[in-house]
Coordinates of C-alpha atoms and ligand atoms in Angstrom, one line a residue:
M1 CA 0.0 0.0 0.0
T2 CA 1.5 3.3 -1.1
T3 CA 1.7 6.2 1.3
K4 CA 1.8 8.7 -1.6
L5 CA -0.4 11.8 -1.5
W6 CA -1.8 10.7 -4.8
G7 CA -1.9 7.0 -4.0
G8 CA -5.6 6.5 -4.0
R9 CA -6.0 5.5 -7.6
F10 CA -2.8 3.4 -7.7
G11 CA -2.7 -0.3 -7.0
G12 CA 1.0 -1.0 -7.7
T13 CA 4.1 0.7 -6.3
T14 CA 6.4 3.1 -8.2
D15 CA 9.5 1.7 -9.7
V16 CA 12.6 2.5 -7.6
L17 CA 14.4 4.4 -10.4
M18 CA 11.2 6.1 -11.4
R19 CA 11.0 7.4 -7.9
R20 CA 14.5 8.8 -7.9
F21 CA 13.7 10.3 -11.3
N22 CA 10.5 11.9 -10.1
D23 CA 11.4 13.1 -6.7
S24 CA 12.6 16.6 -6.2
I25 CA 13.1 16.6 -2.4
T26 CA 16.9 16.4 -2.9
F27 CA 16.9 19.9 -4.2
D28 CA 13.6 21.5 -3.3
L29 CA 14.1 21.0 0.4
R30 CA 15.5 24.5 0.5
L31 CA 12.1 25.8 -0.3
W32 CA 11.0 24.8 3.2
E33 CA 10.7 28.3 4.6
A34 CA 8.7 29.6 1.7
D35 CA 6.5 26.5 1.7
I36 CA 5.6 26.8 5.4
R37 CA 5.0 30.5 5.1
G38 CA 2.7 29.9 2.2
S39 CA 0.8 27.1 4.1
I40 CA 0.4 29.2 7.2
A41 CA -1.2 32.0 5.1
Y42 CA -3.3 29.4 3.2
A43 CA -4.7 27.9 6.4
S44 CA -5.9 31.3 7.5
A45 CA -7.4 31.9 4.1
L46 CA -9.3 28.6 4.2
A47 CA -10.7 29.7 7.6
G48 CA -11.7 33.0 6.0
A49 CA -13.5 31.1 3.2
G50 CA -15.4 29.0 5.8
V51 CA -13.6 25.8 4.8
L52 CA -11.9 25.4 8.2
T53 CA -13.1 26.4 11.6
D54 CA -10.9 29.0 13.4
Q55 CA -10.0 26.2 15.8
E56 CA -8.8 23.9 12.9
A57 CA -6.8 26.7 11.3
A58 CA -5.2 27.6 14.6
T59 CA -4.2 23.9 15.1
L60 CA -2.7 23.8 11.6
V61 CA -0.8 27.0 12.1
A62 CA 0.6 25.9 15.4
G63 CA 1.6 22.6 13.8
L64 CA 3.2 24.4 10.8
R65 CA 5.2 26.6 13.2
A66 CA 6.4 23.4 15.0
V67 CA 7.6 22.0 11.6
Q68 CA 9.2 25.4 10.9
T69 CA 11.2 25.2 14.2
E70 CA 12.4 21.7 13.3
F71 CA 13.8 23.0 10.0
A72 CA 15.3 26.1 11.6
E73 CA 17.0 24.0 14.2
G74 CA 18.2 21.4 11.7
R75 CA 16.1 18.7 13.3
F76 CA 13.7 18.0 10.4
E77 CA 14.1 14.5 9.1
V78 CA 13.4 13.6 5.5
K79 CA 11.6 10.3 5.1
P80 CA 12.0 7.9 2.1
D81 CA 8.5 8.6 0.9
D82 CA 8.9 12.4 0.9
E83 CA 8.6 13.1 -2.8
D84 CA 9.1 16.8 -2.5
I85 CA 9.2 19.6 0.1
H86 CA 5.4 20.0 -0.1
T87 CA 4.7 16.4 0.7
A88 CA 7.4 16.3 3.4
V89 CA 5.9 19.3 5.3
E90 CA 2.4 17.9 5.1
R91 CA 3.6 14.4 6.2
R92 CA 5.3 15.9 9.2
L93 CA 2.4 18.2 10.0
K94 CA 0.1 15.2 10.1
E95 CA 2.5 13.4 12.5
I96 CA 2.3 16.5 14.8
V97 CA -1.4 17.6 14.6
G98 CA -3.1 14.4 13.3
E99 CA -5.9 14.0 10.8
V100 CA -6.8 17.7 10.6
A101 CA -3.6 18.1 8.6
G102 CA -5.4 16.5 5.7
K103 CA -7.6 19.6 5.4
L104 CA -4.8 22.0 4.6
H105 CA -4.5 21.0 1.0
T106 CA -8.2 21.7 0.3
G107 CA -8.6 23.5 -3.0
R108 CA -4.8 23.8 -3.4
S109 CA -2.6 21.8 -5.7
R110 CA 1.1 21.4 -5.6
N111 CA 1.0 23.3 -8.9
D112 CA -0.1 26.6 -7.4
Q113 CA 1.8 25.8 -4.2
V114 CA 5.2 25.3 -5.9
A115 CA 4.7 28.3 -8.1
T116 CA 4.0 30.4 -4.9
D117 CA 6.9 28.9 -3.0
L118 CA 9.3 29.6 -5.8
R119 CA 8.2 33.2 -6.1
L120 CA 8.6 33.8 -2.4
F121 CA 12.0 32.2 -2.6
A122 CA 13.0 34.2 -5.6
L123 CA 11.9 37.5 -4.0
D124 CA 14.2 36.8 -1.0
A125 CA 17.0 35.8 -3.3
I126 CA 16.7 39.0 -5.4
R127 CA 17.3 41.1 -2.3
N128 CA 20.3 39.0 -1.3
V129 CA 21.9 39.3 -4.8
Q130 CA 21.2 43.0 -4.9
H131 CA 22.9 43.4 -1.5
A132 CA 26.0 41.5 -2.6
I133 CA 26.2 43.5 -5.9
R134 CA 26.0 46.7 -3.9
D135 CA 28.9 45.6 -1.7
L136 CA 31.0 45.0 -4.8
Q137 CA 30.0 48.4 -6.1
S138 CA 31.2 50.0 -2.8
A139 CA 34.5 48.3 -3.2
L140 CA 34.8 49.7 -6.8
L141 CA 33.8 53.1 -5.5
A142 CA 36.4 53.1 -2.7
Q143 CA 39.1 52.3 -5.3
A144 CA 37.8 55.0 -7.5
Q145 CA 37.9 57.6 -4.7
A146 CA 41.5 56.6 -3.8
H147 CA 42.7 57.0 -7.5
I148 CA 41.1 60.1 -8.9
N149 CA 44.5 61.4 -10.2
A150 CA 46.1 58.0 -11.0
L151 CA 46.8 58.1 -14.7
M152 CA 46.7 55.0 -16.8
P153 CA 46.3 54.0 -20.4
G154 CA 42.7 53.5 -21.5
Y155 CA 42.2 50.7 -24.1
T156 CA 40.1 50.0 -27.1
H157 CA 40.8 46.7 -28.9
L158 CA 43.1 46.1 -25.9
Q159 CA 45.5 48.6 -27.6
R160 CA 46.6 51.7 -25.8
A161 CA 44.1 54.4 -26.9
Q162 CA 43.9 57.5 -24.7
P163 CA 45.0 58.3 -21.1
I164 CA 42.3 57.9 -18.5
T165 CA 42.4 57.6 -14.7
F166 CA 42.2 54.4 -12.6
A167 CA 39.1 56.0 -11.0
Q168 CA 37.4 56.2 -14.3
W169 CA 38.2 52.6 -15.0
C170 CA 36.8 51.5 -11.6
L171 CA 33.6 53.4 -12.3
S172 CA 33.3 51.9 -15.7
H173 CA 32.6 48.7 -13.9
F174 CA 30.4 50.3 -11.2
W175 CA 27.6 51.3 -13.6
P176 CA 27.0 47.9 -15.2
F177 CA 26.3 46.5 -11.7
A178 CA 24.0 49.5 -11.0
R179 CA 22.0 48.4 -14.1
D180 CA 22.0 44.8 -12.7
V181 CA 20.5 46.0 -9.4
E182 CA 17.9 48.0 -11.2
R183 CA 17.1 45.1 -13.5
L184 CA 16.6 42.8 -10.5
E185 CA 14.3 45.4 -9.0
D186 CA 12.2 45.3 -12.1
C187 CA 12.3 41.5 -12.1
A188 CA 10.9 41.6 -8.5
L189 CA 7.9 43.5 -9.7
R190 CA 6.7 40.7 -11.9
T191 CA 7.9 38.0 -9.4
A192 CA 5.6 39.5 -6.7
A193 CA 2.4 38.1 -8.2
L194 CA 0.6 35.5 -6.2
P195 CA -0.5 32.3 -8.1
L196 CA -2.0 30.7 -5.0
G197 CA -5.7 30.1 -5.6
S198 CA -5.1 28.8 -9.1
G199 CA -5.5 25.2 -7.9
A200 CA -4.2 22.6 -10.2
L201 CA -5.1 24.7 -13.2
A202 CA -8.7 25.8 -13.1
G203 CA -8.9 27.9 -9.9
N204 CA -10.0 27.3 -6.3
P205 CA -13.6 26.1 -5.8
F206 CA -13.9 27.9 -2.4
P207 CA -14.4 31.6 -1.9
L208 CA -10.8 32.3 -1.2
D209 CA -9.8 36.0 -0.8
R210 CA -6.7 35.9 -3.0
E211 CA -6.1 39.6 -2.6
A212 CA -5.9 39.2 1.2
L213 CA -3.6 36.2 0.7
A214 CA -1.4 38.2 -1.5
R215 CA -1.1 41.0 1.1
E216 CA -0.5 38.5 3.8
L217 CA 2.4 37.0 1.9
G218 CA 3.9 40.3 0.8
F219 CA 2.9 40.0 -2.9
A220 CA 2.1 43.2 -4.7
Q221 CA -0.5 41.6 -7.1
I222 CA -2.2 38.3 -7.9
T223 CA -1.9 36.3 -11.1
Q224 CA -4.9 36.9 -13.4
N225 CA -5.4 33.5 -15.0
S226 CA -5.2 30.1 -13.2
L227 CA -3.6 28.3 -16.1
D228 CA -1.0 30.9 -16.6
G229 CA -0.7 31.1 -12.8
V230 CA 0.5 27.5 -12.4
S231 CA 2.7 27.4 -15.5
D232 CA 4.3 30.9 -15.7
R233 CA 8.0 30.6 -15.0
D234 CA 8.9 33.9 -16.7
F235 CA 10.1 35.2 -13.4
V236 CA 12.6 32.4 -13.1
A237 CA 13.9 33.0 -16.6
E238 CA 14.1 36.7 -15.9
L239 CA 16.0 36.1 -12.7
L240 CA 18.3 33.7 -14.5
F241 CA 18.9 36.4 -17.1
C242 CA 19.7 38.9 -14.4
C243 CA 22.2 36.4 -12.9
A244 CA 23.7 35.7 -16.3
M245 CA 24.1 39.4 -16.9
V246 CA 25.8 39.9 -13.5
G247 CA 28.0 37.0 -14.5
V248 CA 28.9 38.6 -17.8
H249 CA 29.8 41.9 -16.0
L250 CA 31.9 40.0 -13.4
S251 CA 33.7 38.2 -16.2
R252 CA 34.6 41.5 -17.8
L253 CA 35.9 43.0 -14.6
A254 CA 37.8 39.8 -13.9
E255 CA 39.4 39.8 -17.4
D256 CA 40.6 43.4 -17.0
L257 CA 42.1 42.5 -13.6
I258 CA 43.7 39.3 -14.9
V259 CA 45.4 41.3 -17.7
Y260 CA 46.3 44.2 -15.4
S261 CA 47.9 41.8 -12.9
T262 CA 50.3 40.2 -15.3
A263 CA 54.0 40.9 -15.0
E264 CA 53.8 42.5 -18.4
F265 CA 51.2 45.1 -17.2
G266 CA 51.8 45.1 -13.5
F267 CA 49.1 47.7 -12.8
V268 CA 47.6 45.8 -9.9
T269 CA 48.6 43.1 -7.4
F270 CA 46.1 40.8 -5.7
D271 CA 46.2 40.4 -2.0
D272 CA 47.4 36.9 -1.0
A273 CA 43.9 36.2 0.4
Y274 CA 42.6 36.2 -3.2
A275 CA 45.4 34.5 -5.1
T276 CA 46.7 30.9 -5.2
G277 CA 50.0 29.3 -6.1
S278 CA 51.1 26.6 -8.4
S279 CA 51.9 23.0 -7.2
L280 CA 54.9 22.9 -9.6
M281 CA 56.1 26.5 -10.2
P282 CA 57.2 28.0 -6.9
Q283 CA 57.2 31.6 -8.2
K284 CA 53.5 31.6 -9.4
K285 CA 50.8 33.8 -7.9
N286 CA 47.7 33.1 -9.9
P287 CA 44.5 35.2 -10.1
D288 CA 42.2 32.2 -9.5
A289 CA 39.4 34.3 -8.0
M290 CA 39.2 36.3 -11.2
E291 CA 39.5 33.3 -13.5
L292 CA 36.8 31.5 -11.6
A293 CA 34.5 34.6 -11.8
R294 CA 35.2 34.7 -15.5
G295 CA 34.5 31.0 -15.9
K296 CA 31.3 31.0 -13.8
A297 CA 29.7 33.2 -16.5
G298 CA 29.5 30.1 -18.6
R299 CA 27.3 28.2 -16.1
L300 CA 25.2 31.3 -15.4
I301 CA 24.4 31.7 -19.1
G302 CA 24.0 27.9 -19.4
N303 CA 21.4 27.9 -16.6
L304 CA 19.3 30.5 -18.4
V305 CA 19.5 28.6 -21.7
S306 CA 18.6 25.4 -19.9
L307 CA 15.4 26.8 -18.5
L308 CA 14.3 28.6 -21.7
T309 CA 14.8 25.4 -23.5
A310 CA 12.6 23.5 -21.0
L311 CA 9.9 26.2 -21.3
K312 CA 9.9 26.3 -25.1
G313 CA 6.8 24.6 -26.6
L314 CA 5.3 23.5 -23.3
P315 CA 1.6 23.0 -23.6
M316 CA -0.7 24.9 -21.2
S317 CA -0.6 24.5 -18.3
Y318 CA 1.4 22.7 -15.6
N319 CA 3.7 20.0 -16.9
K320 CA 6.3 18.2 -14.9
D321 CA 9.0 19.7 -17.1
L322 CA 8.5 22.7 -14.9
Q323 CA 10.2 20.9 -12.0
E324 CA 13.4 21.6 -14.0
D325 CA 13.1 25.3 -13.1
K326 CA 14.7 24.9 -9.7
E327 CA 18.2 23.5 -10.1
P328 CA 19.3 26.1 -12.6
L329 CA 17.9 28.8 -10.4
F330 CA 19.5 27.5 -7.2
D331 CA 22.8 27.0 -9.0
S332 CA 22.9 30.5 -10.4
L333 CA 22.0 32.0 -7.0
D334 CA 24.6 29.9 -5.2
T335 CA 27.2 30.8 -7.8
L336 CA 26.6 34.5 -7.3
T337 CA 26.3 34.2 -3.5
L338 CA 29.9 33.0 -3.5
A339 CA 31.4 34.9 -6.5
L340 CA 30.2 38.4 -5.6
P341 CA 31.7 38.6 -2.1
V342 CA 34.9 37.0 -3.2
I343 CA 35.3 39.5 -6.1
A344 CA 34.3 42.4 -3.8
G345 CA 37.0 41.3 -1.3
A346 CA 39.6 41.0 -4.1
V347 CA 38.8 44.5 -5.4
R348 CA 38.8 46.0 -1.9
T349 CA 42.2 44.6 -1.1
L350 CA 43.7 45.3 -4.6
K351 CA 47.1 47.0 -4.5
V352 CA 47.2 49.6 -7.3
N353 CA 50.7 50.2 -8.8
I354 CA 50.3 53.9 -9.8
E355 CA 53.9 54.2 -11.0
R356 CA 53.5 51.2 -13.4
M357 CA 50.3 52.5 -14.9
R358 CA 51.9 55.9 -15.5
R359 CA 54.9 54.4 -17.1
A360 CA 52.7 52.4 -19.5
L361 CA 51.5 55.7 -21.0
D362 CA 53.0 56.5 -24.4
P363 CA 53.1 60.0 -26.0
A364 CA 51.5 58.5 -29.1
M365 CA 48.4 58.2 -27.0
L366 CA 48.2 62.0 -27.3
A367 CA 47.9 61.9 -31.1
T368 CA 44.2 62.7 -30.7
D369 CA 45.1 65.7 -28.5
V370 CA 47.4 66.9 -31.3
A371 CA 44.5 66.7 -33.7
E372 CA 42.3 68.6 -31.2
Y373 CA 45.0 71.2 -30.9
L374 CA 44.6 71.9 -34.6
V375 CA 40.9 71.9 -34.3
R376 CA 41.2 74.6 -31.8
K377 CA 43.2 76.6 -34.4
G378 CA 40.3 76.2 -36.8
V379 CA 41.5 73.2 -38.8
P380 CA 38.5 70.9 -39.7
F381 CA 38.8 67.7 -37.7
R382 CA 39.1 65.3 -40.7
E383 CA 42.2 67.3 -41.8
A384 CA 43.5 67.6 -38.3
H385 CA 43.3 63.8 -37.9
H386 CA 45.2 63.4 -41.1
L387 CA 48.0 65.8 -40.1
A388 CA 48.3 64.3 -36.6
G389 CA 48.7 60.9 -38.3
R390 CA 51.5 62.3 -40.5
A391 CA 53.3 63.5 -37.4
V392 CA 52.9 60.0 -35.9
A393 CA 54.4 58.5 -39.0
M394 CA 57.2 61.0 -39.0
A395 CA 58.1 60.2 -35.4
E396 CA 58.0 56.5 -36.2
A397 CA 60.2 56.9 -39.2
K398 CA 62.7 58.8 -37.0
G399 CA 62.5 56.2 -34.3
M400 CA 61.5 58.8 -31.7
G401 CA 58.5 59.6 -29.5
L402 CA 55.8 61.9 -30.8
N403 CA 56.7 64.3 -28.1
E404 CA 60.3 64.4 -29.3
L405 CA 59.6 66.0 -32.7
T406 CA 61.1 69.5 -33.0
I407 CA 59.1 72.5 -33.7
G408 CA 60.7 72.4 -37.2
D409 CA 59.4 68.9 -37.7
W410 CA 55.9 70.0 -36.6
R411 CA 56.0 73.0 -39.0
L412 CA 56.9 70.7 -41.8
V413 CA 53.7 68.7 -41.2
S414 CA 51.6 71.9 -41.0
P415 CA 52.2 75.6 -40.5
H416 CA 49.3 75.6 -38.1
F417 CA 51.6 74.1 -35.4
D418 CA 53.2 76.7 -33.1
D419 CA 55.5 76.4 -30.1
D420 CA 52.6 75.6 -27.8
I421 CA 52.2 72.2 -29.5
L422 CA 54.8 70.9 -27.0
A423 CA 52.4 71.7 -24.1
V424 CA 50.0 69.1 -25.5
F425 CA 52.4 66.4 -24.3
D426 CA 51.1 66.3 -20.8
F427 CA 49.0 63.3 -19.9
G428 CA 47.4 65.1 -17.0
R429 CA 46.4 68.0 -19.2
S430 CA 44.8 65.5 -21.7
V431 CA 42.8 63.8 -19.0
A432 CA 41.8 67.2 -17.4
S433 CA 40.5 68.4 -20.8
R434 CA 37.9 65.6 -21.0
D435 CA 35.7 67.4 -18.6
V436 CA 32.1 66.7 -19.9
I437 CA 29.7 64.8 -17.6
G438 CA 31.0 61.2 -17.7
G439 CA 34.4 62.2 -18.9
T440 CA 37.7 61.1 -17.3
S441 CA 38.8 64.5 -15.9
P442 CA 39.3 64.5 -12.2
R443 CA 36.6 67.1 -11.8
A444 CA 34.1 65.1 -13.9
V445 CA 35.1 61.9 -12.1
R446 CA 34.5 63.6 -8.7
A447 CA 31.0 64.5 -9.9
Q448 CA 30.5 60.9 -11.1
I449 CA 31.6 59.6 -7.7
R450 CA 29.0 61.8 -6.1
R451 CA 26.4 60.4 -8.4
A452 CA 27.6 56.9 -7.7
K453 CA 27.4 57.5 -4.0
R454 CA 23.9 58.9 -4.3
W455 CA 22.9 55.9 -6.4
L456 CA 24.2 53.6 -3.6
G457 CA 22.3 55.8 -1.1
Q458 CA 25.5 56.6 0.7
A459 CA 25.6 60.4 0.2
Ligands
LIG1 N1 7.9 19.0 -7.4 C1 7.0 19.6 -8.3 C2 7.6 20.8 -9.0 O1 8.6 21.1 -8.6 C3 5.8 20.1 -7.5 C4 4.5 20.2 -8.3 C5 4.1 18.8 -8.6 N2 2.9 18.8 -9.2 C6 2.4 17.7 -9.8 N3 1.2 17.8 -10.3 N4 3.0 16.6 -9.8 O2 7.1 21.3 -10.0

């Protein structure tokens, strides 16, 4: 005789491997808190609908709180017949309060139950990820504040392009994470819709006050269609996309720092706490934290693709395929829960080698400034660009730096060049001249830092 919730119509027992295939308790156990929260609210709603007496509801709530305590204290024991978290909690509730436990599931299905649980879980998770991202942002901001005047080469195509400051580089990684936090906020809006009351697919047959249930559970709205309510996993896909995007941003930050930490660049040095050695080469100090962050982007993207693939072409409404929503979600959240604080720590403790960055600047990086010099003398930019290019070619042919050309050389290139062309060869001046909002000048960067702080709610 089976002890399954749905055992009534079954004569035989489930195949052993089929059970392992079907069960989700190994991974959905972590929904316990959401599941019990949902059930406590549902018990009260059933009383409100006249399905339970107040006494019965009180008994169920007290029993559910006892189960909650067992979980919180690590005393909850999973039994072999616990198919998933929902059956496990109900089974234990029955052991504690007796037969009245059988009334809790009235009008409810695991379909609307699991959709509710996962939304509650996701809402908590969104807050945690946002918090961890913000901490990484403050680490980037602190490095920016400490290096407003630290000059370094800015790159396009990973070729030296124009001088910037290290602060400007730090902030270039701050804003993508700001978008991630905002994107998560937007994702929370749609996640906070309550499916409970959708039943298996057709809706609850008792006069349940879904709006009150939603308020009770902290949802901003209720789902509008019972079929959609039990089968909508858009919120999981959105959250997985948000996580994947964070992963992509982490991977770009990581890649920059991996390159900057090489002996060839030497711009930054990782604290020992965030580097590892080689078992063979005694001299090695490897940026493993960054490499892992870069690598994890792969699984974060994979988890998104995995869910979207499972959702594609699913017939309305609930299908067991939807059980495949949880593992990718949990994995992405676990990945970020570890990666974000590690990268924040590595950024916070980063040693920045200002001298090395400065020495990597090359006067040729001021060729654009040469063109801009001509523009200020009234030469159209296209022509100025061409003339500056000629000067670069001349310096190259002479085997000297662009800043080493004599005034005679400059005049050969164009009569528009005067003595003051030599003043252009000042990296600090070049940086200071890029003074628009969002530019790399120390003044503009200070203003940017104020906006970043305000964004973080620190100022
Ligand atoms: N473990 C299931 C899931 O994660 C719960 C819902 C099961 N519903 C069902 N009709 N078998 O989706």
